[in-house]
Short mmCIF file of C-alpha atoms and ligand atoms in Angstrom, two decimals:
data_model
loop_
_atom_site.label_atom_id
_atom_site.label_comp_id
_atom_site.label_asym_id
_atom_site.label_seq_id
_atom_site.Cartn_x
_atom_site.Cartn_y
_atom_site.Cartn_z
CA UNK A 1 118.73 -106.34 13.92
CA UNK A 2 122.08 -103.83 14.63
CA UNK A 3 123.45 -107.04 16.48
CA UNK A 4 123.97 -108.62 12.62
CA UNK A 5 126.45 -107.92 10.49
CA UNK A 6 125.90 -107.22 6.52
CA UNK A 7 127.93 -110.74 6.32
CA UNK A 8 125.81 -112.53 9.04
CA UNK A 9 122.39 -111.13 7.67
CA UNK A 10 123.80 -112.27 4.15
CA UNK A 11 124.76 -116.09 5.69
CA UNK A 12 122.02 -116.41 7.78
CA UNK A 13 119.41 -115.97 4.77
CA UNK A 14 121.47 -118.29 2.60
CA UNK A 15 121.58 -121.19 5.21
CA UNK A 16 117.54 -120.79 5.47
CA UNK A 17 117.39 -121.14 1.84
CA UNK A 18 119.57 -124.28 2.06
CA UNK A 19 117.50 -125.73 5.25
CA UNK A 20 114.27 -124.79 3.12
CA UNK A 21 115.56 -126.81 0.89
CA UNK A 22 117.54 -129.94 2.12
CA UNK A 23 115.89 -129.89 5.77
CA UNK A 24 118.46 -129.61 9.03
CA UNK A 25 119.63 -132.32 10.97
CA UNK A 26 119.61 -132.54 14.89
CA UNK A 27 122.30 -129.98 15.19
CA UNK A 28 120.43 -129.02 18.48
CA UNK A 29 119.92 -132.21 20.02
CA UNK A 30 119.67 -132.29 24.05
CA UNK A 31 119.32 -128.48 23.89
CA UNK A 32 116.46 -126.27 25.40
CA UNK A 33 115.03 -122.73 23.98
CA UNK A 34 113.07 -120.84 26.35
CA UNK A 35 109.65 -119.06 25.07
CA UNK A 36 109.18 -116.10 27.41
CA UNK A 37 106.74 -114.45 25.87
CA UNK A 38 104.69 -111.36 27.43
CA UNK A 39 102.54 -110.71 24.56
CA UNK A 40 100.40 -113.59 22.40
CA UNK A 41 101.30 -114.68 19.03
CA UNK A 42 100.43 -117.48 16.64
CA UNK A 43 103.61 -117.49 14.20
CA UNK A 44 106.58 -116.64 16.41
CA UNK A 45 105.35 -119.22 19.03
CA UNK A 46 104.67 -121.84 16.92
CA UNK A 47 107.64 -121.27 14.32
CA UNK A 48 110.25 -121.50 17.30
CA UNK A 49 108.59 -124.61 18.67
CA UNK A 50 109.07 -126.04 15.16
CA UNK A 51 111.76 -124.76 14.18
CA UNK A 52 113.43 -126.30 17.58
CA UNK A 53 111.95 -129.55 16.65
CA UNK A 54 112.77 -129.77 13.43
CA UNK A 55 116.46 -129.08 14.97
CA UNK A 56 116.10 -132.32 17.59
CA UNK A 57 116.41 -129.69 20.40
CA UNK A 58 112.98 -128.84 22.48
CA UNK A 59 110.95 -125.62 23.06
CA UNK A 60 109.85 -124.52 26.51
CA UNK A 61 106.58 -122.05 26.27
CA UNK A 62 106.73 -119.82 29.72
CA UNK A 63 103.90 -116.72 29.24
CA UNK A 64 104.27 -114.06 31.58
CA UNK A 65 101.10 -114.60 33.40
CA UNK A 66 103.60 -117.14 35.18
CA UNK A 67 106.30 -115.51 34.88
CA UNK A 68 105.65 -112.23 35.96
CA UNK A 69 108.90 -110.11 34.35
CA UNK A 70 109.49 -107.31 36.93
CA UNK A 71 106.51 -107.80 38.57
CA UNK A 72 106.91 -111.45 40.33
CA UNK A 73 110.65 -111.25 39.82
CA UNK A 74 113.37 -108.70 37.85
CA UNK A 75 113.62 -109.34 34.23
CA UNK A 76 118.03 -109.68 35.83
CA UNK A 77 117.25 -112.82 37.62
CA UNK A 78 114.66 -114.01 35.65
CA UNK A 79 117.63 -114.14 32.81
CA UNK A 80 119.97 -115.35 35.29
CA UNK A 81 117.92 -118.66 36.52
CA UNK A 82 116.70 -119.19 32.77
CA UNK A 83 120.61 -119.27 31.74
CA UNK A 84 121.48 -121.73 34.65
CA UNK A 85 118.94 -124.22 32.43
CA UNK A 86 118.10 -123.44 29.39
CA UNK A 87 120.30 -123.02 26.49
CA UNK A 88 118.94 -120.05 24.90
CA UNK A 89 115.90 -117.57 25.48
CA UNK A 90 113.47 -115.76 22.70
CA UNK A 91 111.41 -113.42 24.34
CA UNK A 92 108.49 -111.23 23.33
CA UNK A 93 108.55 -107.85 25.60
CA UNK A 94 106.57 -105.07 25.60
CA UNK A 95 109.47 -102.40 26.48
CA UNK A 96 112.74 -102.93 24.41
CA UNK A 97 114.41 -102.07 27.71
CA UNK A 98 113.30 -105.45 29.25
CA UNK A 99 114.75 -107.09 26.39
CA UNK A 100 118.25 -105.74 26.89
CA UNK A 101 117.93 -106.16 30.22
CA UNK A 102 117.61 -109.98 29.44
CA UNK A 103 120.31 -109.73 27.03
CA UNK A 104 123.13 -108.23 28.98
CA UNK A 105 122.03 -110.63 32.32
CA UNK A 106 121.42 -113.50 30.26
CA UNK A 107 124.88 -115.88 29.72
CA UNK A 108 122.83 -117.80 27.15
CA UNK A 109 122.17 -116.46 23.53
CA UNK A 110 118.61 -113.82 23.75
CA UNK A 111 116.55 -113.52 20.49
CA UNK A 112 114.05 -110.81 20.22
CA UNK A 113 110.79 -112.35 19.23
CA UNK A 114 109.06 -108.82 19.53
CA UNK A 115 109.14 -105.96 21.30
CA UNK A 116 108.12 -102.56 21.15
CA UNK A 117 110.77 -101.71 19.21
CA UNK A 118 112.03 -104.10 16.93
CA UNK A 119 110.69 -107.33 15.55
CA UNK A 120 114.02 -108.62 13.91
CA UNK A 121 112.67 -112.23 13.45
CA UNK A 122 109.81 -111.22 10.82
CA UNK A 123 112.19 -108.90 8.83
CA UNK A 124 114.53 -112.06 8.25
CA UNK A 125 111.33 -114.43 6.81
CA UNK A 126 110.42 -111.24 5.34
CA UNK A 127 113.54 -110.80 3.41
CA UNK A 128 113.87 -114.35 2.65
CA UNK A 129 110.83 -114.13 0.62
CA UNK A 130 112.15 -111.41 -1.08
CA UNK A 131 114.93 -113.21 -1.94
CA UNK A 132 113.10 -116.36 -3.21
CA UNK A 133 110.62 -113.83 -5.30
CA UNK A 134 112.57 -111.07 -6.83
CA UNK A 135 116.37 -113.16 -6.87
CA UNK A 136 119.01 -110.83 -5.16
CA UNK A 137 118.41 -108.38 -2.52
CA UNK A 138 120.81 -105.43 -3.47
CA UNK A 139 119.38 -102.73 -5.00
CA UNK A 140 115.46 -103.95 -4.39
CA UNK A 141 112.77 -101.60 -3.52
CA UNK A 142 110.46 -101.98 -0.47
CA UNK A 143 108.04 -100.05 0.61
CA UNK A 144 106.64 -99.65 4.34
CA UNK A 145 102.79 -98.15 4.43
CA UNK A 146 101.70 -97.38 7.78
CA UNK A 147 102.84 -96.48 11.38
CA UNK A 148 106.95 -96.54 11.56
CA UNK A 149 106.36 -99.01 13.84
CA UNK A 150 108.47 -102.02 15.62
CA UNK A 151 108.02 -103.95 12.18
CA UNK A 152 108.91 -101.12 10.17
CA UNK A 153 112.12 -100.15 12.23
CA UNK A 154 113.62 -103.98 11.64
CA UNK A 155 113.22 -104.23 7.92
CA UNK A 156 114.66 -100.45 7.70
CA UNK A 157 117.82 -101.64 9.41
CA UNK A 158 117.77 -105.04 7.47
CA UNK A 159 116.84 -103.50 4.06
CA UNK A 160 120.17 -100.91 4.64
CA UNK A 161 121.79 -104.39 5.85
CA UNK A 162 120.91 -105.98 2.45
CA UNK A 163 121.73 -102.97 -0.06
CA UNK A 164 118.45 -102.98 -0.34
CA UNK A 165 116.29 -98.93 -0.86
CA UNK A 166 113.39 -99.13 2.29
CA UNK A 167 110.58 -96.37 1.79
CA UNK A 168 108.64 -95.66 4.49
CA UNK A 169 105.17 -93.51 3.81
CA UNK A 170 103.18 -92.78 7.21
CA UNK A 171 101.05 -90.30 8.66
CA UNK A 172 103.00 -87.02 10.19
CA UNK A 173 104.19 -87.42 12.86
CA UNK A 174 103.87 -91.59 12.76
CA UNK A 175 106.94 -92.36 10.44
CA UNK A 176 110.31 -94.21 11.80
CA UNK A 177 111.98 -92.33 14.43
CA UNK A 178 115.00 -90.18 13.54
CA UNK A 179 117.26 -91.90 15.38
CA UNK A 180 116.12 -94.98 13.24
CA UNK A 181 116.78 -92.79 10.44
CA UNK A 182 120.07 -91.58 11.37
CA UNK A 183 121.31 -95.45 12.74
CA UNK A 184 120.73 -97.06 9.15
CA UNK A 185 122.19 -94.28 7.44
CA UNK A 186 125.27 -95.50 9.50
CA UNK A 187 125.15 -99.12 8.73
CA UNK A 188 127.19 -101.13 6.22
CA UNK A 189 125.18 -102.71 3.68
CA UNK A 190 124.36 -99.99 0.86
CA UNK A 191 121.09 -99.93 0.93
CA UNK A 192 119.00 -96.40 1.83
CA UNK A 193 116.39 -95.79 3.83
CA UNK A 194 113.72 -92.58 3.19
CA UNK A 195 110.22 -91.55 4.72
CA UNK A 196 107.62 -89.81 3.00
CA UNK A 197 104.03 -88.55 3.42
CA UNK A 198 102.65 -89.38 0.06
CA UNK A 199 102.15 -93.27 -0.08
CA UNK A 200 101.25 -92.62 -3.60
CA UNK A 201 104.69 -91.56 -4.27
CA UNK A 202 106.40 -93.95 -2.02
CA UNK A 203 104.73 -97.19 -4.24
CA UNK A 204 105.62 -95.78 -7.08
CA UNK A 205 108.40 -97.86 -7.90
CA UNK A 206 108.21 -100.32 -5.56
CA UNK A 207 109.14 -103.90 -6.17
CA UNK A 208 107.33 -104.84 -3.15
CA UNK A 209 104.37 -103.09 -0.70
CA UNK A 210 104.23 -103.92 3.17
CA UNK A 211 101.73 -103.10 5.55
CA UNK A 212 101.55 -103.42 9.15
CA UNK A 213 98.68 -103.12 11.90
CA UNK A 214 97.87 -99.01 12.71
CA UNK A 215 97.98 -100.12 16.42
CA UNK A 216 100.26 -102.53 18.20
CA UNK A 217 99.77 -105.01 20.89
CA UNK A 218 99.15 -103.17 23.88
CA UNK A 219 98.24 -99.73 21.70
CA UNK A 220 95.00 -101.06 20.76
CA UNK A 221 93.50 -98.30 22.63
CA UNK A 222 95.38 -95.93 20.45
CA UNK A 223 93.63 -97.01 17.25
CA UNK A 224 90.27 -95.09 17.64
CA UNK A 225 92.31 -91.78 17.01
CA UNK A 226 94.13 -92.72 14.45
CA UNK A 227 91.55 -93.72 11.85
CA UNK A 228 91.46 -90.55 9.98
CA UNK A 229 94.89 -89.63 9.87
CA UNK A 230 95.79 -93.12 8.52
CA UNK A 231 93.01 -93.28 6.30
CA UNK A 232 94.80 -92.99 3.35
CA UNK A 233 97.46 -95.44 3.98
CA UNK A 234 95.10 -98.26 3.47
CA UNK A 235 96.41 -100.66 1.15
CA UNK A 236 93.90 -101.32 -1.01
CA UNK A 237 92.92 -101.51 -5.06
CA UNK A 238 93.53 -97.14 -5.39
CA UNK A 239 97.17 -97.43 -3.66
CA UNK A 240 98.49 -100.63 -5.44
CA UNK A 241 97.14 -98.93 -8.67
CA UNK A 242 99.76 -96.72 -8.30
CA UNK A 243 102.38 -99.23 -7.82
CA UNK A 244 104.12 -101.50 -10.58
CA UNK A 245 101.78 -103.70 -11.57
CA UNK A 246 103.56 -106.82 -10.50
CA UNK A 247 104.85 -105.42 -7.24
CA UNK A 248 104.18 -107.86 -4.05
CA UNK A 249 101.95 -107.14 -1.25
CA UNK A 250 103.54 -107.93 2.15
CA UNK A 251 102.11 -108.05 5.88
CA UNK A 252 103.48 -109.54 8.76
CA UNK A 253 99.96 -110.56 10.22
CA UNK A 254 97.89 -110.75 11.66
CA UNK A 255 96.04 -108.55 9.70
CA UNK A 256 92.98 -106.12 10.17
CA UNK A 257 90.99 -106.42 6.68
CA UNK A 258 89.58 -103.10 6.25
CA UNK A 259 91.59 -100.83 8.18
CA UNK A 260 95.84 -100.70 6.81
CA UNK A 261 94.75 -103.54 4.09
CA UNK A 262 91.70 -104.53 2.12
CA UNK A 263 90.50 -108.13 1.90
CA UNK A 264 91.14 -108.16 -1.90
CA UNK A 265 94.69 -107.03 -1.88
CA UNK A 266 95.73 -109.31 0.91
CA UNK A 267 93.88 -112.20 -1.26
CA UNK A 268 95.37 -111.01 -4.61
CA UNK A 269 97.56 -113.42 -6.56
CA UNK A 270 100.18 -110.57 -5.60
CA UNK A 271 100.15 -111.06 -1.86
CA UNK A 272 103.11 -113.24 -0.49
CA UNK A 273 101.93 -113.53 2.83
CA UNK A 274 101.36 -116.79 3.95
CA UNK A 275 105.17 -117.55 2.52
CA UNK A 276 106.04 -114.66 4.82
CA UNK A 277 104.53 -116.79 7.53
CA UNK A 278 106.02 -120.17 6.60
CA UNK A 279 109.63 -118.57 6.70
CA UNK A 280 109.42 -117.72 9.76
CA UNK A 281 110.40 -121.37 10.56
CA UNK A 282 113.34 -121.75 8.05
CA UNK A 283 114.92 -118.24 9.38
CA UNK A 284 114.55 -118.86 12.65
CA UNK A 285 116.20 -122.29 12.46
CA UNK A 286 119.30 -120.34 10.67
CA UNK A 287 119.38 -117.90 13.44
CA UNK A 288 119.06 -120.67 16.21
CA UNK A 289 122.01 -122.46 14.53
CA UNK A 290 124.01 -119.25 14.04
CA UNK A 291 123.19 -118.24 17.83
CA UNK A 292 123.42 -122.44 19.54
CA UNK A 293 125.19 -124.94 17.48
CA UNK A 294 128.42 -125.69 19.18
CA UNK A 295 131.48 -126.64 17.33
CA UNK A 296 132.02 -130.32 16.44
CA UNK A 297 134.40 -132.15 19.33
N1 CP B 301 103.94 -111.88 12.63
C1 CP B 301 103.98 -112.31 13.91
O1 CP B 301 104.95 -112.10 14.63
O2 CP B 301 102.88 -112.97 14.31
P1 CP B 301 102.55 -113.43 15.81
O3 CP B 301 102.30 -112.18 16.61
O4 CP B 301 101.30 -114.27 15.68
O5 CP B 301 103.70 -114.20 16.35
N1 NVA B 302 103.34 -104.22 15.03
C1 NVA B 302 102.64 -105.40 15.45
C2 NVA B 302 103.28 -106.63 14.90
C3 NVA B 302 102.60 -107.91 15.25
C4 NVA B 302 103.29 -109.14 14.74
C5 NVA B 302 102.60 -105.46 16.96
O1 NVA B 302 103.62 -105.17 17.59
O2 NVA B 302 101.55 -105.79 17.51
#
């Protein structure tokens, strides 16, 4: 998310609203995107390989099982040989570090699709549907329930991005990283960014409520000892009661009814997350033409 601009983030969600809108043409035709995906997924796959589509260019799925990143092969020459024939690369890592490593070997554009610490593509659908629900972004308040987590780190850099106020309640000890902290404080855009312990107080004025999974992919083993110290960042009927009472209810999904949201919430006429879902495709064709179209001859 640091690698956009205030302007760029700005653009980029405009041009999705516009391809939402009047569809995209083959601005992509003849080129080649490069799935490299370590961990599974339902939306980021399938949005890509739409979204790539929909652009007249193609989508090539490669899971690490063949792959093997740093195991059958460095993730350095795995970026290399991709560049020599693809024309871009999303990739879904479980260390960050093997996503920069792509990125600075790669000679082709890299999009994070997901790592363990960032998940830049959902924060874009996810501010795009703020944008369609509440009109402009400046000065909108989000708030984050749960584990400061790879989801939560994105939309605190894109909220600051947007001039938009990100709250973030969690457990001690579970909220963003101060580094996280201390990099949005330092980012253009206007918005703020706080963390808190009460999620009572952190809803309070919220425009919108997000939740997010209390244990990533590949921390699944962590989630047994979290239960009680997360407890009370459920999103359910008690928490939204102290919210506004038209603020949305936001998750990335998937989601885990009954652990950080309850099946009613996520079903209320509130919830917005199925259209967080479906922008994954118009964002991520914005981002593929910001990142791959070349300039007319
Ligand atoms: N929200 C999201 O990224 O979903 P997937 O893991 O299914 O791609
Ligand atoms: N935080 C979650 C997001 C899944 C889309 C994970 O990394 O598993």
């Amino acid at each position: 998310m640091l690698d956009l601009s205030p302007d760029e983030l700005s653009r980029s969600l405009e041009a999705a609203l516009a391809i939402k809108r009047d569809g995209s043409g083959p601005v992509l035709a003849g080129q080649t995107l490069a799935l490299l995906f370590e961990k599974p997924s339902l939306r980021t796959r399938v949005s890509f390989e739409v979204a790539m589509a929909r652009l007249g260019g193609r989508a090539l799925y490669l899971h690490d099982a063949e792959v093997g990143l740093d195991r059958r092969e460095p993730a350095k020459d795995v970026a290399r040989v991709l560049s020599r024939m693809v024309d871009g690369i999303a990739s879904r890592t479980f260390k960050h570090d093997t996503m920069t490593a792509l990125a600075h070997w790669a000679s082709v554009p890299v999009i994070n699709a997901l790592s363990d610490g960032e998940h830049p593509c959902q924060a874009l659908a996810d501010l795009l549907t703020l944008r369609e629900r509440c009109g402009a972004l400046r000065g909108l308040r989000l708030t984050y329930v749960g584990e400061g987590n790879n989801v939560a780190i994105s939309l605190a850099y894109a909220s600051v991005l947007a001039g938009m106020h990100f709250t973030c309640a969690s457990p001690d000890t579970y909220g963003l990283p101060a580094d996280v902290i201390e990099a949005a404080a330092g980012l253009g855009g206007g918005g703020t960014v706080r963390q808190l312990l009460d999620p009572h107080e952190a809803v309070r004025d919220a425009q919108a409520v997000y939740t997010d999974v209390w244990a990533s992919m590949g921390e699944e083993h962590l989630l047994a000892g979290r239960l009680e110290a997360f407890a009370a960042y459920r999103v359910d009927a008690a928490l939204m009661a102290s919210a506004p009472s038209d603020a949305l209810v936001m998750h990335d999904l998937p989601a885990h009814r009954g652990e950080e949201i309850t099946d009613d919430v996520i079903e209320s006429s509130r919830s917005v997350v199925f259209d967080q879902a479906e922008n994954r495709v118009h964002t991520q064709q914005a981002v593929l033409l910001l990142l791959m179209a070349r300039p007319a001859a």
